[in-house]
Amino acid sequence: MPREVTAFSNTTVKRIRSLRDKKTRREEGLFLAEGLRIITEARDSGMLPEILAFSRQGAAHPLAAEIIEAAEAQGAEAIEVPADLLSKMSGKDNPQMLLGAFRPPSTGLAAINRNSAPLWIVAQSLRDPGNIGTILRTGDAVAAGGLILIDDSADPYSVEAVRASMGAIFTQKVAMARWDEFLPWLRSGTGQLVGTSLKTDTDYLGADYQQPCFLLIGNESQGLPADYEAACDLLVKMPMLGRADSLNAAVAAAVMAFHVRASWKLAGL
Amino acid sequence: MPREVTAFSNTTVKRIRSLRDKKTRREEGLFLAEGLRIITEARDSGMLPEILAFSRQGAAHPLAAEIIEAAEAQGAEAIEVPADLLSKMSGKDNPQMLLGAFRPPSTGLAAINRNSAPLWIVAQSLRDPGNIGTILRTGDAVAAGGLILIDDSADPYSVEAVRASMGAIFTQKVAMARWDEFLPWLRSGTGQLVGTSLKTDTDYLGADYQQPCFLLIGNESQGLPADYEAACDLLVKMPMLGRADSLNAAVAAAVMAFHVRASWKLAGL
């Protein structure tokens, strides 16, 4: 049975709170997801939390009760805390009724089966965890296989990324690799690497996208390094009709991903 | 000539800092933009700051020097401050060398000339200033006329929105209106109101978009109210192939805006 905890200094409360810190997440091998909706998404994707904190009101929800029971049956620690303490634990003004700490699956490239999906998103050195979460959410919408994070990236398991993913952190595969690991892995099988660039005349609307397609998105402020662009099978240009010469990274990923999907639909693929 | 200021307690320093607060922005009728790039964008769009703060290094840049001189010639107050003070004023770890306080243009619907652009983005009750800035940036890229913010919206002139806009706050028109002002205004002229909805079978790829097209984007968590959807001339569905039933608001706006542009291009418009 879950224990009732009211002290901010309680070990489990402190442990959950500490997962807001990247270093602790890495040491503990756990990350935080907030809210019944996203934790249900996790359960439906086959993942249960190892630690759970919930308010009395939260536990009263049948779905929450089911998840708490299932998690405890697998050995999870579950604590009931007052709503105001839960709110402090999540750091959100608008408190969630349920928090869960999950163990991330392997983020190695070996865990990626490229033929399990026609489309993958590859992002290089993203700095903004919100962009990472938003790209995961978009990936879910276009039925991408997942997101491969290249080089030094913000943490996809940060609270901000998990929130922005709206549950897609549990439905999309996440891999992390250096470029010099990624490229040999990519070339060890089929796959078209597609980059967006200002240095090509190929309009993104007229290009031929092959499956599995790997969409390569550059860092927010620098874009793709020249040698990364040179390694692409296809470079396409998104028209910039105004004064700016670039899009937000998550926006660029989404416009490309939806267009690639649309082009396949038109081609009957 | 600019004055050198070193004290955190200096009136102008405090005044610039206070613009990070929404209420003060409204009272002062000023907002903050940071960095040479965005302030150059402003100048190129015909806007000069009324207050300027810069580091010695910042003022050494020829473009910055030109802007400082032009702004002072129009009566702007310009202060030179140490780099660490400038960094505190912007609240950014990675300090900009130049900060400017600008007076926003009118945000009434009367300032919108709908026939000046084929595409406008209309967003209802957006909560996240980052989304507003990102939508402005996308609007610039697709040569939209601007962004009309409906009902209770986050502040498009907040530091976060201005940053995310990457300068588009100066190139896109911004209007704010209640729905019951907007709808009569829209119907007083030509214009197709297009909403995205899960409650239609019309795929966004097959629909016919008319100019000027007003893309209506719903609030981040609630989407569009039923009566707002009912007022649309066209409802389209974006396919959701995964588990989620919605996209990030800025992503939805971008995918739609790029697709509408693409459909016109194919039609030779």
Coordinates of C-alpha atoms in Angstrom, one line a residue:
Chain A
M1 CA 0.0 0.0 0.0
P2 CA 1.2 3.5 -0.7
R3 CA 2.6 5.4 2.2
E4 CA 1.3 8.8 3.2
V5 CA 4.1 11.4 3.3
T6 CA 3.7 15.0 4.3
A7 CA 7.3 16.2 4.9
F8 CA 9.2 18.1 2.2
S9 CA 12.3 16.5 3.8
N10 CA 11.1 13.0 3.1
T11 CA 13.7 10.9 1.2
T12 CA 11.4 9.9 -1.6
V13 CA 10.1 13.4 -2.0
K14 CA 13.7 14.7 -2.2
R15 CA 14.7 12.0 -4.6
I16 CA 11.8 12.9 -7.0
R17 CA 12.6 16.6 -6.7
S18 CA 16.3 15.9 -7.4
L19 CA 15.4 14.4 -10.9
R20 CA 14.9 18.0 -12.1
D21 CA 18.6 18.1 -12.2
K22 CA 20.4 16.6 -15.2
K23 CA 23.4 15.2 -13.3
T24 CA 21.1 13.5 -10.8
R25 CA 19.0 12.1 -13.7
R26 CA 22.1 10.5 -15.2
E27 CA 23.3 9.1 -11.8
E28 CA 19.9 7.7 -10.9
G29 CA 19.0 6.6 -14.4
L30 CA 15.5 8.0 -13.9
F31 CA 13.5 10.8 -15.3
L32 CA 10.3 12.6 -14.3
A33 CA 7.0 12.6 -16.1
E34 CA 4.1 14.7 -14.8
G35 CA 0.3 14.2 -15.1
L36 CA -2.1 11.4 -15.6
R37 CA -2.3 11.9 -19.3
I38 CA 1.4 11.4 -20.0
I39 CA 1.7 8.7 -17.4
T40 CA -1.2 6.8 -19.1
E41 CA 0.6 7.2 -22.4
A42 CA 3.7 5.6 -20.8
R43 CA 1.6 2.7 -19.4
D44 CA 0.0 2.2 -22.9
S45 CA 3.5 2.1 -24.3
G46 CA 4.5 -0.6 -21.9
M47 CA 6.3 1.5 -19.3
L48 CA 5.4 1.9 -15.6
P49 CA 7.1 4.3 -13.2
E50 CA 9.5 3.1 -10.6
I51 CA 8.5 5.8 -8.2
L52 CA 5.1 7.4 -8.0
A53 CA 3.8 10.4 -6.1
F54 CA 0.2 11.4 -6.1
S55 CA -2.4 13.5 -4.3
R56 CA -5.5 11.9 -2.7
Q57 CA -7.5 13.5 -5.5
G58 CA -5.1 12.0 -8.1
A59 CA -5.4 8.5 -6.7
A60 CA -9.2 8.8 -6.7
H61 CA -9.1 8.7 -10.6
P62 CA -9.8 5.2 -11.7
L63 CA -7.0 5.3 -14.3
A64 CA -4.5 6.6 -11.8
A65 CA -5.5 4.0 -9.3
E66 CA -5.0 1.3 -11.9
I67 CA -1.5 2.6 -12.8
I68 CA -0.5 2.9 -9.1
E69 CA -1.6 -0.6 -8.5
A70 CA 0.2 -2.0 -11.6
A71 CA 3.4 -0.1 -10.8
E72 CA 3.3 -1.3 -7.1
A73 CA 2.8 -4.8 -8.3
Q74 CA 6.1 -4.4 -10.2
G75 CA 7.9 -3.2 -7.1
A76 CA 7.4 0.6 -7.6
E77 CA 7.5 2.9 -4.6
A78 CA 4.3 4.9 -4.3
I79 CA 3.7 7.8 -2.0
E80 CA 0.6 9.9 -1.3
V81 CA 1.4 13.5 -0.6
P82 CA -0.7 16.7 0.0
A83 CA -1.5 18.6 -3.2
D84 CA 0.6 21.6 -2.2
L85 CA 3.7 19.4 -1.7
L86 CA 3.0 17.7 -5.1
S87 CA 2.9 21.1 -6.6
K88 CA 6.3 22.0 -5.1
M89 CA 7.7 18.7 -6.3
S90 CA 6.7 19.4 -9.9
G91 CA 7.7 23.1 -9.8
K92 CA 4.5 23.9 -11.6
D93 CA 1.9 26.5 -10.5
N94 CA -0.8 24.4 -11.9
P95 CA -0.1 21.2 -10.1
Q96 CA -0.4 17.7 -11.6
M97 CA -2.1 15.1 -9.5
L98 CA 0.4 12.4 -10.4
L99 CA 4.2 12.3 -10.8
G100 CA 6.2 9.3 -12.0
A101 CA 9.9 8.6 -12.2
F102 CA 10.7 6.3 -15.2
R103 CA 13.8 4.5 -16.3
P104 CA 14.7 5.5 -19.9
P105 CA 15.2 2.8 -22.4
S106 CA 18.6 2.4 -24.1
T107 CA 19.6 5.4 -26.2
G108 CA 22.2 3.6 -28.2
L109 CA 21.9 3.5 -32.0
A110 CA 21.8 -0.3 -31.7
A111 CA 18.3 0.1 -30.3
I112 CA 17.0 1.7 -33.5
N113 CA 15.5 -0.6 -36.1
R114 CA 15.5 1.7 -39.1
N115 CA 13.1 -0.4 -41.1
S116 CA 10.4 -0.1 -38.4
A117 CA 9.4 3.3 -39.7
P118 CA 9.7 5.3 -43.0
L119 CA 10.8 8.5 -41.4
W120 CA 13.3 9.4 -38.6
I121 CA 14.3 12.8 -37.3
V122 CA 18.0 13.5 -36.7
A123 CA 18.8 16.7 -34.8
Q124 CA 22.3 18.1 -34.3
S125 CA 23.3 19.8 -31.1
L126 CA 19.9 21.1 -30.1
R127 CA 20.2 23.5 -27.2
D128 CA 16.5 23.9 -26.2
P129 CA 14.8 21.0 -24.5
G130 CA 11.5 22.5 -25.5
N131 CA 12.5 22.1 -29.1
I132 CA 13.4 18.4 -28.5
G133 CA 10.1 17.7 -26.8
T134 CA 8.2 19.5 -29.6
I135 CA 10.1 17.5 -32.3
L136 CA 9.2 14.3 -30.4
R137 CA 5.5 15.3 -30.4
T138 CA 5.7 16.0 -34.1
G139 CA 7.4 12.7 -34.7
D140 CA 4.5 10.9 -33.0
A141 CA 2.0 12.8 -35.2
V142 CA 3.8 11.8 -38.5
A143 CA 4.5 8.3 -37.2
A144 CA 8.2 8.8 -37.4
G145 CA 10.2 6.0 -35.7
G146 CA 12.0 8.4 -33.4
L147 CA 14.6 11.1 -32.8
I148 CA 18.3 10.7 -33.1
L149 CA 20.2 13.4 -31.2
I150 CA 23.6 14.1 -32.6
D151 CA 26.6 15.5 -30.7
D152 CA 26.0 17.7 -27.6
S153 CA 22.3 18.0 -27.1
A154 CA 20.0 19.2 -24.4
D155 CA 18.6 16.4 -22.4
P156 CA 15.5 14.8 -23.9
Y157 CA 14.6 13.5 -20.5
S158 CA 14.6 16.9 -18.8
V159 CA 11.3 18.0 -17.3
E160 CA 10.9 20.6 -20.0
A161 CA 11.5 18.2 -22.9
V162 CA 9.2 15.6 -21.4
R163 CA 6.4 18.1 -20.9
A164 CA 6.8 19.5 -24.5
S165 CA 6.7 16.0 -25.9
M166 CA 3.2 15.5 -24.5
G167 CA 3.8 11.8 -24.0
A168 CA 5.8 11.2 -27.2
I169 CA 8.9 10.6 -25.1
F170 CA 7.3 7.2 -24.5
T171 CA 6.1 6.5 -28.0
Q172 CA 9.1 7.7 -30.0
K173 CA 12.5 5.9 -29.9
V174 CA 15.3 8.3 -28.7
A175 CA 18.9 7.7 -29.5
M176 CA 22.0 9.8 -28.8
A177 CA 25.2 9.6 -30.8
R178 CA 28.2 11.5 -32.0
W179 CA 28.2 12.3 -35.7
D180 CA 31.2 10.0 -36.3
E181 CA 29.2 7.1 -34.8
F182 CA 26.0 8.1 -36.5
L183 CA 27.3 8.3 -40.1
P184 CA 28.8 4.8 -40.2
W185 CA 25.7 3.4 -38.6
L186 CA 23.5 5.1 -41.2
R187 CA 25.7 3.9 -44.1
S188 CA 25.6 0.3 -42.8
G189 CA 22.1 0.0 -44.1
T190 CA 19.5 1.8 -46.3
G191 CA 18.5 5.3 -45.6
Q192 CA 18.4 8.7 -47.3
L193 CA 19.9 11.5 -45.3
V194 CA 18.1 14.8 -46.1
G195 CA 19.4 18.1 -44.9
T196 CA 17.8 21.6 -45.2
S197 CA 20.2 24.2 -46.5
L198 CA 20.3 27.7 -47.9
K199 CA 23.1 26.6 -50.2
T200 CA 21.0 24.5 -52.7
D201 CA 18.5 25.4 -55.3
T202 CA 16.5 22.2 -54.8
D203 CA 13.1 23.4 -53.5
Y204 CA 11.8 21.1 -50.7
L205 CA 8.5 20.8 -52.6
G206 CA 10.0 19.2 -55.7
A207 CA 12.5 16.8 -54.1
D208 CA 12.2 13.0 -54.1
Y209 CA 12.2 11.5 -50.6
Q210 CA 13.2 7.9 -50.1
Q211 CA 12.2 5.5 -47.3
P212 CA 13.6 5.3 -44.7
C213 CA 14.2 9.0 -44.8
F214 CA 16.4 10.6 -42.1
L215 CA 15.6 14.3 -41.8
L216 CA 18.7 16.1 -40.5
I217 CA 17.9 19.3 -38.5
G218 CA 20.7 21.7 -37.5
N219 CA 21.5 23.5 -34.2
E220 CA 19.2 26.5 -33.4
S221 CA 21.7 29.2 -34.0
Q222 CA 24.4 27.7 -36.2
G223 CA 22.5 25.4 -38.5
L224 CA 24.3 22.4 -39.9
P225 CA 28.1 22.3 -40.2
A226 CA 29.4 22.3 -43.8
D227 CA 30.7 18.7 -43.6
Y228 CA 27.4 17.4 -42.2
E229 CA 25.6 19.0 -45.2
A230 CA 28.2 17.5 -47.5
A231 CA 27.4 14.0 -46.1
C232 CA 23.7 14.4 -47.0
D233 CA 22.2 12.4 -49.9
L234 CA 19.8 15.3 -50.6
L235 CA 19.9 18.9 -49.6
V236 CA 16.7 20.9 -49.9
K237 CA 15.8 24.5 -49.5
M238 CA 12.8 25.8 -47.7
P239 CA 11.7 29.1 -49.2
M240 CA 12.3 32.1 -46.9
L241 CA 10.0 34.8 -48.3
G242 CA 10.6 37.4 -45.7
R243 CA 13.7 39.0 -44.1
A244 CA 14.8 36.1 -41.9
D245 CA 16.9 33.3 -43.2
S246 CA 15.9 30.5 -40.9
L247 CA 13.1 28.9 -39.0
N248 CA 12.8 27.6 -35.4
A249 CA 14.3 24.1 -35.4
A250 CA 11.2 22.4 -34.3
V251 CA 9.2 24.3 -36.9
A252 CA 11.7 23.3 -39.7
A253 CA 11.5 19.7 -38.6
A254 CA 7.7 19.7 -38.6
V255 CA 7.3 21.4 -42.0
M256 CA 9.8 19.0 -43.6
A257 CA 8.3 15.9 -41.9
F258 CA 4.7 16.8 -42.9
H259 CA 5.8 17.6 -46.4
V260 CA 7.7 14.3 -46.8
R261 CA 4.6 12.4 -45.6
A262 CA 2.4 14.4 -48.0
S263 CA 4.7 13.6 -50.9
W264 CA 4.6 9.9 -50.2
K265 CA 0.8 10.1 -49.9
L266 CA 0.5 11.7 -53.3
A267 CA 2.9 9.1 -54.7
G268 CA 0.6 6.3 -53.2
L269 CA 3.3 5.2 -50.8
Chain B
M1 CA 26.7 61.9 -26.6
P2 CA 25.9 58.7 -24.7
R3 CA 26.4 58.8 -21.0
E4 CA 28.5 56.2 -19.2
V5 CA 26.6 54.5 -16.4
T6 CA 28.0 51.9 -14.0
A7 CA 25.4 51.8 -11.2
F8 CA 22.7 49.1 -11.1
S9 CA 20.6 51.7 -9.4
N10 CA 20.8 54.2 -12.2
T11 CA 17.3 55.3 -13.3
T12 CA 17.7 54.4 -16.9
V13 CA 19.1 51.0 -16.0
K14 CA 16.2 50.4 -13.7
R15 CA 13.7 51.6 -16.3
I16 CA 15.1 49.2 -19.0
R17 CA 15.0 46.3 -16.5
S18 CA 11.5 47.1 -15.5
L19 CA 10.4 46.4 -19.1
R20 CA 10.7 42.7 -18.3
D21 CA 7.4 43.1 -16.4
K22 CA 4.2 43.1 -18.4
K23 CA 2.4 45.7 -16.4
T24 CA 5.4 48.1 -16.7
R25 CA 5.5 47.5 -20.5
R26 CA 1.9 48.5 -20.7
E27 CA 2.3 51.6 -18.5
E28 CA 5.5 52.8 -20.3
G29 CA 4.3 51.8 -23.7
L30 CA 7.7 50.3 -24.4
F31 CA 9.2 46.9 -24.9
L32 CA 12.7 45.4 -24.9
A33 CA 14.6 43.9 -27.8
E34 CA 18.1 42.5 -27.3
G35 CA 21.0 42.1 -29.7
L36 CA 22.5 43.8 -32.7
R37 CA 20.8 41.5 -35.1
I38 CA 17.3 42.1 -34.0
I39 CA 17.8 45.8 -33.4
T40 CA 19.2 46.1 -37.0
E41 CA 16.1 44.3 -38.2
A42 CA 14.1 47.0 -36.4
R43 CA 16.0 49.8 -38.0
D44 CA 15.6 48.2 -41.4
S45 CA 11.9 48.1 -40.8
G46 CA 11.9 51.8 -39.9
M47 CA 12.0 51.6 -36.1
L48 CA 14.6 53.0 -33.8
P49 CA 14.7 52.5 -30.0
E50 CA 13.7 55.3 -27.6
I51 CA 16.2 54.0 -25.0
L52 CA 19.5 52.2 -25.8
A53 CA 22.0 50.5 -23.6
F54 CA 25.2 49.1 -24.9
S55 CA 28.6 47.9 -23.9
R56 CA 31.8 49.5 -25.1
Q57 CA 32.4 46.5 -27.2
G58 CA 28.9 46.8 -28.6
A59 CA 29.3 50.4 -29.6
A60 CA 32.5 49.6 -31.4
H61 CA 30.6 47.7 -34.0
P62 CA 30.0 50.0 -37.0
L63 CA 26.4 49.0 -37.4
A64 CA 25.7 49.5 -33.7
A65 CA 27.4 52.9 -33.8
E66 CA 25.2 53.9 -36.7
I67 CA 22.0 52.8 -34.9
I68 CA 23.0 54.6 -31.7
E69 CA 23.7 57.8 -33.7
A70 CA 20.5 57.6 -35.6
A71 CA 18.4 56.9 -32.4
E72 CA 20.1 59.8 -30.6
A73 CA 19.4 62.1 -33.5
Q74 CA 15.7 61.3 -33.0
G75 CA 16.0 62.0 -29.2
A76 CA 16.7 58.6 -27.8
E77 CA 18.4 58.2 -24.5
A78 CA 21.6 56.1 -24.9
I79 CA 23.8 54.8 -22.1
E80 CA 27.0 52.9 -22.2
V81 CA 27.2 50.3 -19.4
P82 CA 29.8 47.6 -18.4
A83 CA 29.3 44.2 -20.0
D84 CA 28.3 42.5 -16.7
L85 CA 25.7 45.2 -16.0
L86 CA 24.3 44.7 -19.5
S87 CA 24.1 41.0 -18.9
K88 CA 22.1 41.6 -15.7
M89 CA 19.8 44.0 -17.5
S90 CA 19.0 41.4 -20.2
G91 CA 18.7 38.5 -17.7
K92 CA 20.7 36.3 -20.1
D93 CA 23.8 34.4 -19.3
N94 CA 25.1 35.0 -22.8
P95 CA 25.0 38.8 -22.8
Q96 CA 24.0 40.8 -25.8
M97 CA 26.1 43.9 -26.5
L98 CA 23.1 46.1 -27.2
L99 CA 19.6 46.5 -25.7
G100 CA 16.9 48.8 -27.0
A101 CA 13.5 49.8 -25.7
F102 CA 10.9 50.3 -28.5
R103 CA 7.4 51.8 -28.8
P104 CA 5.1 49.2 -30.3
P105 CA 3.0 50.3 -33.2
S106 CA -0.8 50.2 -32.9
T107 CA -2.2 46.8 -32.3
G108 CA -5.8 47.6 -33.3
L109 CA -7.4 45.8 -36.2
A110 CA -7.8 49.1 -38.0
A111 CA -4.0 49.0 -38.5
I112 CA -4.3 45.8 -40.6
N113 CA -4.6 46.1 -44.3
R114 CA -5.8 42.6 -45.2
N115 CA -5.0 43.0 -48.9
S116 CA -1.4 43.8 -48.2
A117 CA -0.6 40.0 -47.9
P118 CA -2.3 36.8 -49.0
L119 CA -1.9 35.1 -45.7
W120 CA -2.5 36.0 -42.0
I121 CA -2.2 34.0 -38.9
V122 CA -4.9 34.3 -36.2
A123 CA -4.2 32.7 -32.9
Q124 CA -6.7 32.3 -30.1
S125 CA -5.7 32.6 -26.4
L126 CA -2.1 31.5 -26.8
R127 CA -0.5 31.1 -23.4
D128 CA 3.1 30.6 -24.3
P129 CA 5.0 33.8 -25.4
G130 CA 7.6 31.5 -27.1
N131 CA 4.9 30.1 -29.3
I132 CA 3.8 33.7 -30.2
G133 CA 7.4 34.6 -31.1
T134 CA 7.9 31.4 -33.1
I135 CA 4.7 32.0 -35.1
L136 CA 5.8 35.5 -35.9
R137 CA 9.1 34.1 -37.1
T138 CA 7.2 31.6 -39.3
G139 CA 5.0 34.4 -40.5
D140 CA 8.0 36.3 -41.7
A141 CA 9.3 33.2 -43.6
V142 CA 6.0 32.6 -45.4
A143 CA 5.5 36.4 -46.1
A144 CA 2.4 36.5 -44.0
G145 CA 1.1 39.9 -43.3
G146 CA 1.0 39.5 -39.5
L147 CA -0.4 37.8 -36.5
I148 CA -3.8 38.6 -35.0
L149 CA -4.0 37.6 -31.3
I150 CA -7.6 36.8 -30.2
D151 CA -9.0 37.0 -26.7
D152 CA -6.6 36.6 -23.7
S153 CA -3.1 36.1 -25.1
A154 CA 0.4 36.1 -23.7
D155 CA 2.1 39.3 -24.4
P156 CA 3.7 39.4 -27.9
Y157 CA 6.0 42.2 -26.6
S158 CA 7.4 40.1 -23.7
V159 CA 11.2 39.5 -23.8
E160 CA 10.6 35.8 -24.5
A161 CA 8.3 36.4 -27.5
V162 CA 10.5 39.1 -28.9
R163 CA 13.5 36.7 -28.6
A164 CA 11.7 33.8 -30.2
S165 CA 10.5 36.0 -33.1
M166 CA 14.1 36.6 -34.1
G167 CA 13.3 40.1 -35.4
A168 CA 9.9 39.2 -36.9
I169 CA 8.2 41.3 -34.2
F170 CA 9.4 44.3 -36.3
T171 CA 8.5 42.9 -39.7
Q172 CA 5.1 41.3 -39.0
K173 CA 2.0 43.4 -38.1
V174 CA 0.6 42.5 -34.7
A175 CA -3.0 43.0 -33.8
M176 CA -5.0 42.1 -30.6
A177 CA -8.7 41.8 -30.5
R178 CA -11.6 40.0 -28.8
W179 CA -13.3 37.4 -31.0
D180 CA -16.5 39.5 -31.1
E181 CA -14.5 42.4 -32.6
F182 CA -12.5 40.2 -34.9
L183 CA -15.3 38.4 -36.6
P184 CA -17.3 41.5 -37.7
W185 CA -14.0 43.0 -38.9
L186 CA -13.2 39.9 -40.9
R187 CA -16.6 39.8 -42.4
S188 CA -16.4 43.4 -43.4
G189 CA -14.1 42.5 -46.3
T190 CA -12.8 39.5 -48.2
G191 CA -11.1 36.7 -46.4
Q192 CA -11.3 33.0 -45.9
L193 CA -11.2 31.9 -42.3
V194 CA -9.5 28.4 -42.0
G195 CA -9.5 26.4 -38.8
T196 CA -7.8 23.1 -38.1
S197 CA -10.1 20.6 -36.4
L198 CA -10.4 16.9 -35.6
K199 CA -14.1 17.1 -36.4
T200 CA -13.9 17.3 -40.2
D201 CA -13.0 14.8 -42.9
T202 CA -11.4 17.4 -45.1
D203 CA -7.7 16.6 -45.3
Y204 CA -5.6 19.8 -45.2
L205 CA -3.7 18.6 -48.3
G206 CA -6.8 18.5 -50.5
A207 CA -8.5 21.8 -49.5
D208 CA -8.9 24.9 -51.5
Y209 CA -7.3 28.0 -49.8
Q210 CA -8.4 31.5 -50.9
Q211 CA -6.5 34.8 -50.6
P212 CA -6.5 36.5 -48.2
C213 CA -6.4 33.4 -46.1
F214 CA -6.7 33.7 -42.3
L215 CA -5.3 30.6 -40.5
L216 CA -7.0 30.2 -37.2
I217 CA -4.9 28.4 -34.5
G218 CA -6.4 27.4 -31.2
N219 CA -5.2 27.7 -27.6
E220 CA -2.4 25.2 -26.7
S221 CA -4.4 23.0 -24.4
Q222 CA -8.0 23.5 -25.4
G223 CA -7.9 24.0 -29.1
L224 CA -10.6 26.1 -30.8
P225 CA -14.0 26.6 -29.1
A226 CA -16.8 25.0 -31.0
D227 CA -18.4 28.3 -31.9
Y228 CA -15.1 29.6 -33.3
E229 CA -14.9 26.4 -35.4
A230 CA -18.4 27.0 -36.6
A231 CA -17.6 30.5 -37.8
C232 CA -14.8 29.2 -40.1
D233 CA -15.3 29.1 -43.9
L234 CA -13.2 26.0 -44.1
L235 CA -12.2 23.4 -41.5
V236 CA -9.4 21.1 -42.3
K237 CA -7.9 18.1 -40.6
M238 CA -4.2 17.5 -40.2
P239 CA -3.5 13.8 -40.1
M240 CA -2.4 12.5 -36.7
L241 CA -0.8 9.2 -37.4
G242 CA 0.5 8.4 -33.9
R243 CA -1.1 8.4 -30.4
A244 CA -1.4 12.1 -29.9
D245 CA -4.3 14.1 -31.2
S246 CA -2.7 17.5 -31.5
L247 CA 0.4 19.4 -32.4
N248 CA 2.3 22.2 -30.7
A249 CA 0.4 25.4 -31.7
A250 CA 3.5 27.0 -33.4
V251 CA 4.1 23.8 -35.3
A252 CA 0.5 23.5 -36.4
A253 CA 0.6 27.1 -37.6
A254 CA 3.8 26.5 -39.5
V255 CA 2.7 23.3 -41.2
M256 CA -0.5 24.9 -42.3
A257 CA 1.1 28.1 -43.5
F258 CA 3.8 26.3 -45.5
H259 CA 1.2 24.0 -47.0
V260 CA -1.1 26.9 -48.0
R261 CA 1.8 28.6 -49.6
A262 CA 2.8 25.4 -51.4
S263 CA -0.7 24.9 -52.7
W264 CA -0.8 28.4 -54.2
K265 CA 2.6 27.8 -55.8
L266 CA 1.3 24.6 -57.5
A267 CA -1.7 26.5 -58.7
G268 CA 0.5 29.2 -60.1
L269 CA -0.8 31.9 -57.7

